PDB file of N, CA, C and O in Angstrom:
ATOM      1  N   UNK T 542     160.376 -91.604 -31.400  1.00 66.00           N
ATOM      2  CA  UNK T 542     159.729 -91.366 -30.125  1.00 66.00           C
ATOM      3  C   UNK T 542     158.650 -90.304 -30.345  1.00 66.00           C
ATOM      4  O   UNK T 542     158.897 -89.348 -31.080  1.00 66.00           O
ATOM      5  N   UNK T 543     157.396 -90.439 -29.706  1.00 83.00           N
ATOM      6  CA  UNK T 543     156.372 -89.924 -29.915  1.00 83.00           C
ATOM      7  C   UNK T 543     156.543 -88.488 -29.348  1.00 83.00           C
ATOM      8  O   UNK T 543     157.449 -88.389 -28.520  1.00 83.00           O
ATOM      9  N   UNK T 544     155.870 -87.391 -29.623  1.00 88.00           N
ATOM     10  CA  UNK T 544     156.077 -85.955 -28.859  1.00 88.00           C
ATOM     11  C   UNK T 544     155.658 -86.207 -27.451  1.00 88.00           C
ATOM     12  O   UNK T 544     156.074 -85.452 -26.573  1.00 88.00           O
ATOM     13  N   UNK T 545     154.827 -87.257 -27.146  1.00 88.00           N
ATOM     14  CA  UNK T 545     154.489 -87.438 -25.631  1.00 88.00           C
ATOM     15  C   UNK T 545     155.290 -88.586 -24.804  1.00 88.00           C
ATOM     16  O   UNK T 545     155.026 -88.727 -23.610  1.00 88.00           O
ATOM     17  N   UNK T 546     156.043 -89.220 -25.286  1.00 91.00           N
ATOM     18  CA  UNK T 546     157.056 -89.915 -24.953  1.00 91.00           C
ATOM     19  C   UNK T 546     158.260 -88.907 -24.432  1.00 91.00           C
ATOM     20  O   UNK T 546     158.746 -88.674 -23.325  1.00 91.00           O
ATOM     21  N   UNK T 547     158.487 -88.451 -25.694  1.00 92.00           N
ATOM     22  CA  UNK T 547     159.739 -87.230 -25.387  1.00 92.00           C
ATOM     23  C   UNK T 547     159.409 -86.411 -24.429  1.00 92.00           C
ATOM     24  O   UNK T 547     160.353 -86.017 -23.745  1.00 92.00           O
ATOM     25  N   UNK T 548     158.048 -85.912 -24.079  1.00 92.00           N
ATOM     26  CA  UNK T 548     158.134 -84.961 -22.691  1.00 92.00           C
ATOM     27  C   UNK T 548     158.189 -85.648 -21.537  1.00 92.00           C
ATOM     28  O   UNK T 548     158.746 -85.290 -20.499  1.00 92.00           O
ATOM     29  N   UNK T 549     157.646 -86.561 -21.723  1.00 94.00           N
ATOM     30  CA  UNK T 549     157.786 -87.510 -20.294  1.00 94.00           C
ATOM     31  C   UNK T 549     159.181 -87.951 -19.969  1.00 94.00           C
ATOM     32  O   UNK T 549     159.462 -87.936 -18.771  1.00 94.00           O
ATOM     33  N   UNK T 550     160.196 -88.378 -20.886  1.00 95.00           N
ATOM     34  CA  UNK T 550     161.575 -88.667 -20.790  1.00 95.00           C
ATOM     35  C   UNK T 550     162.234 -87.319 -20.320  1.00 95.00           C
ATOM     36  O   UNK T 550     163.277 -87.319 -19.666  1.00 95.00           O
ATOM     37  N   UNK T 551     161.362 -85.803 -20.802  1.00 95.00           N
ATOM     38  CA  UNK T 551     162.231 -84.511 -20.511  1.00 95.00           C
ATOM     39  C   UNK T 551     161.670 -84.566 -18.886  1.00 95.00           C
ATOM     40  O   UNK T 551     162.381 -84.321 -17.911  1.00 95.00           O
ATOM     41  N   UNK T 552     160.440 -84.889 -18.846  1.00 96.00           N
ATOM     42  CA  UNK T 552     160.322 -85.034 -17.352  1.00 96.00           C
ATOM     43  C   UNK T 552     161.328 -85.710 -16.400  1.00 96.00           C
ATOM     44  O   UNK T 552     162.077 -85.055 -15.675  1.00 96.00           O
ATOM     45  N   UNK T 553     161.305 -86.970 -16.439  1.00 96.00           N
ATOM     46  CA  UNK T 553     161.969 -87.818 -16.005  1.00 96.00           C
ATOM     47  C   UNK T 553     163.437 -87.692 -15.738  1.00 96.00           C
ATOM     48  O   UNK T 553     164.056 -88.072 -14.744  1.00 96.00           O
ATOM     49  N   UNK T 554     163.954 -86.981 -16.999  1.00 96.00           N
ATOM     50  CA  UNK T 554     165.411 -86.747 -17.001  1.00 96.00           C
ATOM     51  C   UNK T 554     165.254 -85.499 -15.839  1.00 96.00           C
ATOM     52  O   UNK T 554     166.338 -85.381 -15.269  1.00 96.00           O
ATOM     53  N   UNK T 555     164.252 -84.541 -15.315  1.00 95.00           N
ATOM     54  CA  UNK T 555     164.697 -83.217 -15.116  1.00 95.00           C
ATOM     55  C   UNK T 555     164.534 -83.801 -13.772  1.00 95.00           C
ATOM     56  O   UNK T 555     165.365 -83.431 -12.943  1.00 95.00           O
ATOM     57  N   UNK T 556     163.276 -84.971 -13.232  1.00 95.00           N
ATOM     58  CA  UNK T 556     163.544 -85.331 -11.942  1.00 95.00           C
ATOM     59  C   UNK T 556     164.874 -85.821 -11.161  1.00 95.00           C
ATOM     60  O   UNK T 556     165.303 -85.587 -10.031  1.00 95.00           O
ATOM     61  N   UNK T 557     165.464 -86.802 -12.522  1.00 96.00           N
ATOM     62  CA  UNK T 557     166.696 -87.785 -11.862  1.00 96.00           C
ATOM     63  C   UNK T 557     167.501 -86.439 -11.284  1.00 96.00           C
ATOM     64  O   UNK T 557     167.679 -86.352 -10.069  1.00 96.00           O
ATOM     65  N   UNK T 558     167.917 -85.534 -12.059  1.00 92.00           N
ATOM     66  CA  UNK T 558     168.806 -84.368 -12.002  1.00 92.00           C
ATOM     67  C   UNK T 558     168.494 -83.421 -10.470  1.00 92.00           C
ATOM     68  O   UNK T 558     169.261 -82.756  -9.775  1.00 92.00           O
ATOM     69  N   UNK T 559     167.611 -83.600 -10.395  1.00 92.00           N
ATOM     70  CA  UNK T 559     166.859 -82.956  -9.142  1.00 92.00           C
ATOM     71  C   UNK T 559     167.350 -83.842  -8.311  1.00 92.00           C
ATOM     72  O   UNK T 559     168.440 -83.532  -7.831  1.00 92.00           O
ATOM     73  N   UNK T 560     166.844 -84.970  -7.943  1.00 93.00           N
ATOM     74  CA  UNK T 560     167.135 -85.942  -6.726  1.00 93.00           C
ATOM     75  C   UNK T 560     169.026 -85.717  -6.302  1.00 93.00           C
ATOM     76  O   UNK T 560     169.584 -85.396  -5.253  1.00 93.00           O
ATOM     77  N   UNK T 561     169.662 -86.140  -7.962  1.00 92.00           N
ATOM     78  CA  UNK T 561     171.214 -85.784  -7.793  1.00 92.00           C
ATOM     79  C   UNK T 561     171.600 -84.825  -7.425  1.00 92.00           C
ATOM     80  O   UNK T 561     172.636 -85.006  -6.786  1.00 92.00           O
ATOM     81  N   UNK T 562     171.285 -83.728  -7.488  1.00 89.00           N
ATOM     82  CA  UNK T 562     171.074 -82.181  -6.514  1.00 89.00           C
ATOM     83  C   UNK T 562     171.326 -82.420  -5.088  1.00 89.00           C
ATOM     84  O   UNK T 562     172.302 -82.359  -4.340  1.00 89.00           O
ATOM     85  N   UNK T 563     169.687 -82.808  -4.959  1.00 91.00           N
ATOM     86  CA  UNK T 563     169.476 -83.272  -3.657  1.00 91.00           C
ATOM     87  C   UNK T 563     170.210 -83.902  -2.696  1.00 91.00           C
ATOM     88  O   UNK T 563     170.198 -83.693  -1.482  1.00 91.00           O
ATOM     89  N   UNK T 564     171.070 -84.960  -3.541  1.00 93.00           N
ATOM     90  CA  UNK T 564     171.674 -85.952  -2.714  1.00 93.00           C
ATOM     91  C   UNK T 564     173.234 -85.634  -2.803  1.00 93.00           C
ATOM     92  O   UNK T 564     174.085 -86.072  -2.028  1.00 93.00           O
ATOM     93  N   UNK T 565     173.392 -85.021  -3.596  1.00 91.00           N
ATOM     94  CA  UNK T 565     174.970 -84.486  -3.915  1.00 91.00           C
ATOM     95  C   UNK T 565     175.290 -83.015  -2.505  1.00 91.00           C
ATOM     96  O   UNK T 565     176.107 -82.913  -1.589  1.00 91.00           O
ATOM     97  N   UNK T 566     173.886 -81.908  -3.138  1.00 86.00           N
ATOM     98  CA  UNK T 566     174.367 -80.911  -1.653  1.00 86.00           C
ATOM     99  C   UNK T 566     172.769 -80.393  -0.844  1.00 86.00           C
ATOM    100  O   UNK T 566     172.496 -79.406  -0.162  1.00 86.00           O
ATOM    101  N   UNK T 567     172.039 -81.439  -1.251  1.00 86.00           N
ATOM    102  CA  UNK T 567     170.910 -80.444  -0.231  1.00 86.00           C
ATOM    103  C   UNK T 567     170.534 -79.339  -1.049  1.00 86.00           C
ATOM    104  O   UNK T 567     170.958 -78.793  -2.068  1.00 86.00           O
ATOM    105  N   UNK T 568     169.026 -79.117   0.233  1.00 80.00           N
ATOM    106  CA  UNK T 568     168.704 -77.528  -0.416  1.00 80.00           C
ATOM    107  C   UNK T 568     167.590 -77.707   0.191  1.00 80.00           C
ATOM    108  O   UNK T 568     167.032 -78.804   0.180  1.00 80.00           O
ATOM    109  N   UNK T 569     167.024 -76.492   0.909  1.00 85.00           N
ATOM    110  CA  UNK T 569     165.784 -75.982   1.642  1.00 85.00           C
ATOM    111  C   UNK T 569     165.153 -75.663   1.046  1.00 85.00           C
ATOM    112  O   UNK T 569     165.498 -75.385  -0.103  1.00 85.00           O
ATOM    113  N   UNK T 570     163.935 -75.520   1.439  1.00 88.00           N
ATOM    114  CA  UNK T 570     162.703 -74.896   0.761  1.00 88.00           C
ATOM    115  C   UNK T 570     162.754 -73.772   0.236  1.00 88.00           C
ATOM    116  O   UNK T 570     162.292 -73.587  -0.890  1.00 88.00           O
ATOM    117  N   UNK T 571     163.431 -72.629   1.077  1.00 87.00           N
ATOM    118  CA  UNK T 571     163.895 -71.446   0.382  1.00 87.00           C
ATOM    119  C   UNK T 571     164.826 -71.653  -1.220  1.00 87.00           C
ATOM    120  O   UNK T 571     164.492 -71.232  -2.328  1.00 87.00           O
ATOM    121  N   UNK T 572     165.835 -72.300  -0.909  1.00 86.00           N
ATOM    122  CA  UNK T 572     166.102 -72.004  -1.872  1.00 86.00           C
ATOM    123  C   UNK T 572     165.412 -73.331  -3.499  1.00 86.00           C
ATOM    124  O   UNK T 572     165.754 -73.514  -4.667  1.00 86.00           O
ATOM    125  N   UNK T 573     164.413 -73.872  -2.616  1.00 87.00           N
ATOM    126  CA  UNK T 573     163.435 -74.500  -3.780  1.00 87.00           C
ATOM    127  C   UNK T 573     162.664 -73.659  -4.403  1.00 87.00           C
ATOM    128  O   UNK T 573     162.480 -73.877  -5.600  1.00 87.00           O
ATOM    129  N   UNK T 574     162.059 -72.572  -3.828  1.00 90.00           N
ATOM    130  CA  UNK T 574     160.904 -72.006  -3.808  1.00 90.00           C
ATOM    131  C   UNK T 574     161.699 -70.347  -4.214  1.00 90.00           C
ATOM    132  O   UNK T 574     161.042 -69.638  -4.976  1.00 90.00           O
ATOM    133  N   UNK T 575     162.697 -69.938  -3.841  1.00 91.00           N
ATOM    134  CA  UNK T 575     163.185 -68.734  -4.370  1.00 91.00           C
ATOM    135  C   UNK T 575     165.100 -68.383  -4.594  1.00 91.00           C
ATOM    136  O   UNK T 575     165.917 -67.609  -4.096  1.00 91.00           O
ATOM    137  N   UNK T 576     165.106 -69.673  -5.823  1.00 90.00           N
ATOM    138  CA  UNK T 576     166.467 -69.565  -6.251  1.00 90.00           C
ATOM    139  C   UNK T 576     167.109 -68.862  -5.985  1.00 90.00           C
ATOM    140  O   UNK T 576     166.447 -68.007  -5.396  1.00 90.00           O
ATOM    141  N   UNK T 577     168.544 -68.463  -6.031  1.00 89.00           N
ATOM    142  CA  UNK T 577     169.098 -67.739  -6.351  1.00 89.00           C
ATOM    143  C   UNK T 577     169.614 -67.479  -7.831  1.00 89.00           C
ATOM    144  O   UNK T 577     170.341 -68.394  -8.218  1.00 89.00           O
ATOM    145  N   UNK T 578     169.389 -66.298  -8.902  1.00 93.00           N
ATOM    146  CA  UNK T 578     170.093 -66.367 -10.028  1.00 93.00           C
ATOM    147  C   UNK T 578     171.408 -67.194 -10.457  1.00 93.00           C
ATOM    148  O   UNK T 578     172.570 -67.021 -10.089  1.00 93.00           O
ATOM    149  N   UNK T 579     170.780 -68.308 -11.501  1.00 90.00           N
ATOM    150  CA  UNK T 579     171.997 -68.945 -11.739  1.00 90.00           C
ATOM    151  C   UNK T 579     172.198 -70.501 -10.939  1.00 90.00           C
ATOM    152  O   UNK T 579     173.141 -71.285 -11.046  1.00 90.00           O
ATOM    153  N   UNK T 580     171.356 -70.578 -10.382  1.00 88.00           N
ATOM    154  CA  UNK T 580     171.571 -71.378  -9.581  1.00 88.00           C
ATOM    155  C   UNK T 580     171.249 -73.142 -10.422  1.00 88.00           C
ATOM    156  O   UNK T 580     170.978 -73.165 -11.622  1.00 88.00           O
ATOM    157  N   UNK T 581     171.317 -74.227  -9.753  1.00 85.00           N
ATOM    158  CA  UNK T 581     170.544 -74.888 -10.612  1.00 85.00           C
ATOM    159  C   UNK T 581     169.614 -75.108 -10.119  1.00 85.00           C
ATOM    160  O   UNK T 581     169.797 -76.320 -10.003  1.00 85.00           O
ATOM    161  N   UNK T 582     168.768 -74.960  -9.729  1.00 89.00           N
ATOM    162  CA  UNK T 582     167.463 -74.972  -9.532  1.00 89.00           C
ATOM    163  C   UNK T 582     166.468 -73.676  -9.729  1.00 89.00           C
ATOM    164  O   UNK T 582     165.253 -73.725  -9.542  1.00 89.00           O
ATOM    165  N   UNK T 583     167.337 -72.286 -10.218  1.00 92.00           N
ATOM    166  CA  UNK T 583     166.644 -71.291 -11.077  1.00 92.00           C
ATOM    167  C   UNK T 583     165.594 -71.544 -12.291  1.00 92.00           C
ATOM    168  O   UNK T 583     165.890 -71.893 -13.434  1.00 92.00           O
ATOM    169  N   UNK T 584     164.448 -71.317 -11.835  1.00 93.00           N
ATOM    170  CA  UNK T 584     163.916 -71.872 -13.095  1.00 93.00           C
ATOM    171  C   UNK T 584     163.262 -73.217 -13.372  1.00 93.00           C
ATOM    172  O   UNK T 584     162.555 -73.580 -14.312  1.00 93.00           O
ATOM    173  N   UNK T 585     163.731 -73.905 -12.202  1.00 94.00           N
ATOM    174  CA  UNK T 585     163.101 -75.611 -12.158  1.00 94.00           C
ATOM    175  C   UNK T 585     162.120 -75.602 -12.007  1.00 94.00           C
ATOM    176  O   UNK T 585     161.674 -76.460 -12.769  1.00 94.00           O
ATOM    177  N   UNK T 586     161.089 -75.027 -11.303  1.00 93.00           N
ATOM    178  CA  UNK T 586     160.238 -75.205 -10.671  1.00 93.00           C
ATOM    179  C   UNK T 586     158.940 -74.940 -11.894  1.00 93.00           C
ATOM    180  O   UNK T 586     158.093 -75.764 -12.240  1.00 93.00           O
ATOM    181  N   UNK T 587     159.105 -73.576 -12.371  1.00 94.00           N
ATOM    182  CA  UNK T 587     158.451 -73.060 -13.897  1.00 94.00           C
ATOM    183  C   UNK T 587     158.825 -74.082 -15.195  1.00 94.00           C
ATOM    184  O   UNK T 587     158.008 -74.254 -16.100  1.00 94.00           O
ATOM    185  N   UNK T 588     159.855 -74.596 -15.188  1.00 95.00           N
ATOM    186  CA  UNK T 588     159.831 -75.361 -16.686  1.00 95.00           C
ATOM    187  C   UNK T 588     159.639 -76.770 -16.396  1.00 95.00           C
ATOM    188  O   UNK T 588     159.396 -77.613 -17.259  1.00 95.00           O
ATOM    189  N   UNK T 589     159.740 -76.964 -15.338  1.00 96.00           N
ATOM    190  CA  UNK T 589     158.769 -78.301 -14.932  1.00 96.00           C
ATOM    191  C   UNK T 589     157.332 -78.444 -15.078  1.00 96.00           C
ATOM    192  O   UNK T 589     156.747 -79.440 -15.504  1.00 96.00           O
ATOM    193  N   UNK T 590     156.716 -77.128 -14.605  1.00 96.00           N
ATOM    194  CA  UNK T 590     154.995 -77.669 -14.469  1.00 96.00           C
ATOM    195  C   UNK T 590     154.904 -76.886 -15.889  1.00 96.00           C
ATOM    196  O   UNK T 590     153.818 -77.120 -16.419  1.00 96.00           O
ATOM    197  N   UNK T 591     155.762 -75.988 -16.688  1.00 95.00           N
ATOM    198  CA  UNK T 591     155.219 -75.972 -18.313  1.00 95.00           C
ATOM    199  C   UNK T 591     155.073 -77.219 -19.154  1.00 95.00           C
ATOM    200  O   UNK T 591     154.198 -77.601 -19.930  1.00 95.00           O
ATOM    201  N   UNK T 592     156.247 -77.739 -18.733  1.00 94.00           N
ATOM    202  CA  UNK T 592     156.633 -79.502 -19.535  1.00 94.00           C
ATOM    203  C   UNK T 592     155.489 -80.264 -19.219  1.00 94.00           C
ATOM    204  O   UNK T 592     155.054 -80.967 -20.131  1.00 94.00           O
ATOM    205  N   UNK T 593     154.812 -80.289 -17.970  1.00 95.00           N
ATOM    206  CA  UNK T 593     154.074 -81.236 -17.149  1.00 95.00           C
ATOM    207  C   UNK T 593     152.204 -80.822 -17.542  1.00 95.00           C
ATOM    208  O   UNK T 593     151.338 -81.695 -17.499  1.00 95.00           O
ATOM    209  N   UNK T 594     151.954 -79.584 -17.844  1.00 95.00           N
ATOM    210  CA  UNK T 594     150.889 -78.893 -18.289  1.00 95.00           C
ATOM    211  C   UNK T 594     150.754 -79.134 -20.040  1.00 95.00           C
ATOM    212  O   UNK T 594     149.765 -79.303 -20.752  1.00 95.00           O
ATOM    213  N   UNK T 595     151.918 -79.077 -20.287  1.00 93.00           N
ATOM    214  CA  UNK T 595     152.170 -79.581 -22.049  1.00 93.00           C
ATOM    215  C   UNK T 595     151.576 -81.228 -22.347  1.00 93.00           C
ATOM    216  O   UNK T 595     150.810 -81.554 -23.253  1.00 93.00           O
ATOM    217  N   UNK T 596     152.061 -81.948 -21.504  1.00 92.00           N
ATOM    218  CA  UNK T 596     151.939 -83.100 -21.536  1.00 92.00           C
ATOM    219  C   UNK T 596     150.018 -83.756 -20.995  1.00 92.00           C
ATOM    220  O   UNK T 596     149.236 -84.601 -21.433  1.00 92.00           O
ATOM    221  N   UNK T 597     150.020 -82.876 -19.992  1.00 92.00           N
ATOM    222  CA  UNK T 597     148.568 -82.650 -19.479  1.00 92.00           C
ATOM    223  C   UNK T 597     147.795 -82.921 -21.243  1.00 92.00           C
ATOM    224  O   UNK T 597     147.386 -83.912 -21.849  1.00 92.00           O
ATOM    225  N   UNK T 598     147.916 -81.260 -21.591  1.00 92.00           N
ATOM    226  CA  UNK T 598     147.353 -81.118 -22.884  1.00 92.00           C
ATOM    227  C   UNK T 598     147.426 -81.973 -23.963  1.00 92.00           C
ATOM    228  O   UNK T 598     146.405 -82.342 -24.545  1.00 92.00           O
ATOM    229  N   UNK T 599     148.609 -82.347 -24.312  1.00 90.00           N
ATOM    230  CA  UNK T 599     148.514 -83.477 -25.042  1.00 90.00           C
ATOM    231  C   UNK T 599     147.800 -84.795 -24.586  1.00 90.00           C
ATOM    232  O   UNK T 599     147.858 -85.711 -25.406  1.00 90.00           O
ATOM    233  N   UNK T 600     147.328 -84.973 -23.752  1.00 89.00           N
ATOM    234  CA  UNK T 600     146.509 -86.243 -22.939  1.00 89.00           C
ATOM    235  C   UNK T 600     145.223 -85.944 -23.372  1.00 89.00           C
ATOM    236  O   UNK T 600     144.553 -86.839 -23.887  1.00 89.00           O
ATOM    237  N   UNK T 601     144.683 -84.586 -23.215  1.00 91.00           N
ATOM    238  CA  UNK T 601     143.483 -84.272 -22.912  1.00 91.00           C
ATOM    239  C   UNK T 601     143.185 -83.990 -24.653  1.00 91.00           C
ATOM    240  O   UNK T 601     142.017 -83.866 -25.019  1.00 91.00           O
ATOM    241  N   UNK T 602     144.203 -83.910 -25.560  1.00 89.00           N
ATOM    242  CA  UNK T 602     143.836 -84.051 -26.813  1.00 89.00           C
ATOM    243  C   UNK T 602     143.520 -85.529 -27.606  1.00 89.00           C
ATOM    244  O   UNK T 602     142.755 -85.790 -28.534  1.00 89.00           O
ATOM    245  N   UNK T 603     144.438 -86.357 -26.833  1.00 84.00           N
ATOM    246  CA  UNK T 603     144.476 -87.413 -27.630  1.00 84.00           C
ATOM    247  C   UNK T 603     143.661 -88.024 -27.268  1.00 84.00           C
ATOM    248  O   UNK T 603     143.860 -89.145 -27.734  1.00 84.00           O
ATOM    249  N   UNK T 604     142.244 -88.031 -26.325  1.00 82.00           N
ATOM    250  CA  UNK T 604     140.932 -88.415 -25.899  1.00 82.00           C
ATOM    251  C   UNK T 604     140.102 -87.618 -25.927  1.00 82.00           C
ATOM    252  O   UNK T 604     138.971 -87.818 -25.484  1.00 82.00           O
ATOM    253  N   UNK T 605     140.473 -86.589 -26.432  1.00 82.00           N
ATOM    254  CA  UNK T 605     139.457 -85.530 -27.198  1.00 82.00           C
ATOM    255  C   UNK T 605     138.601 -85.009 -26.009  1.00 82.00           C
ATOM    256  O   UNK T 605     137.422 -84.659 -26.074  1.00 82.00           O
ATOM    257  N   UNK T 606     139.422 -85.019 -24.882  1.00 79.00           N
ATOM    258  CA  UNK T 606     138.736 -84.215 -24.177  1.00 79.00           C
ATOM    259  C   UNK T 606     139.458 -82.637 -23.599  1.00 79.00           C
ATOM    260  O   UNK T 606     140.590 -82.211 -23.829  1.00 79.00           O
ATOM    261  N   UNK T 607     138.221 -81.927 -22.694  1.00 73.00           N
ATOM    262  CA  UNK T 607     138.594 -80.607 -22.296  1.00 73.00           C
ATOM    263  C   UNK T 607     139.545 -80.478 -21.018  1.00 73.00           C
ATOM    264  O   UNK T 607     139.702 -81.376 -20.191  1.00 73.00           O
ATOM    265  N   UNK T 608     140.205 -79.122 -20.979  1.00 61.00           N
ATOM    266  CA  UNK T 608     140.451 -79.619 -19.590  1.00 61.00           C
ATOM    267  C   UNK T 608     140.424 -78.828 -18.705  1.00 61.00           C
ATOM    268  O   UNK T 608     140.621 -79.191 -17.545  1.00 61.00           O
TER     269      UNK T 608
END
C-alpha cells in the first residue's frame, strides 16, 4: 500500500470511529471542540487535519505542484 493510500485508510478508519462515537453516546459541540483530557475525542480534531494536510502535501507533490 502506497504512503498515500495508507493515510487515506488512517483517515477513513479515524472517521468510521468517530461516527461509532457518535452513534454509540453522542456528543456536543463543546465537547467536539474542547475535550475533556482523556477523552476519546481528545486530540481528534488536531491529528485529523495533520493526517489530512499530510495527505494534502503529498497530492500537491505528486503533480509537482505548490500549495
Amino acid at each position: 500500500m502506497s504512503d498515500k493510500a495508507a493515510r487515506i485508510q488512517e483517515l477513513i478508519d479515524m472517521q468510521k470511529k468517530f461516527i461509532e462515537h457518535e452513534h454509540e453516546a453522542g456528543f456536543s459541540p463543546k465537547e467536539y471542540f474542547t475535550p475533556s483530557s482523556g477523552d476519546v475525542l481528545d486530540g481528534y480534531r488536531q491529528e485529523y487535519m495533520e493526517k489530512a494536510m499530510e495527505l494534502v502535501d503529498m497530492a500537491h507533490a505528486e503533480k509537482g505542484s505548490q500549495p
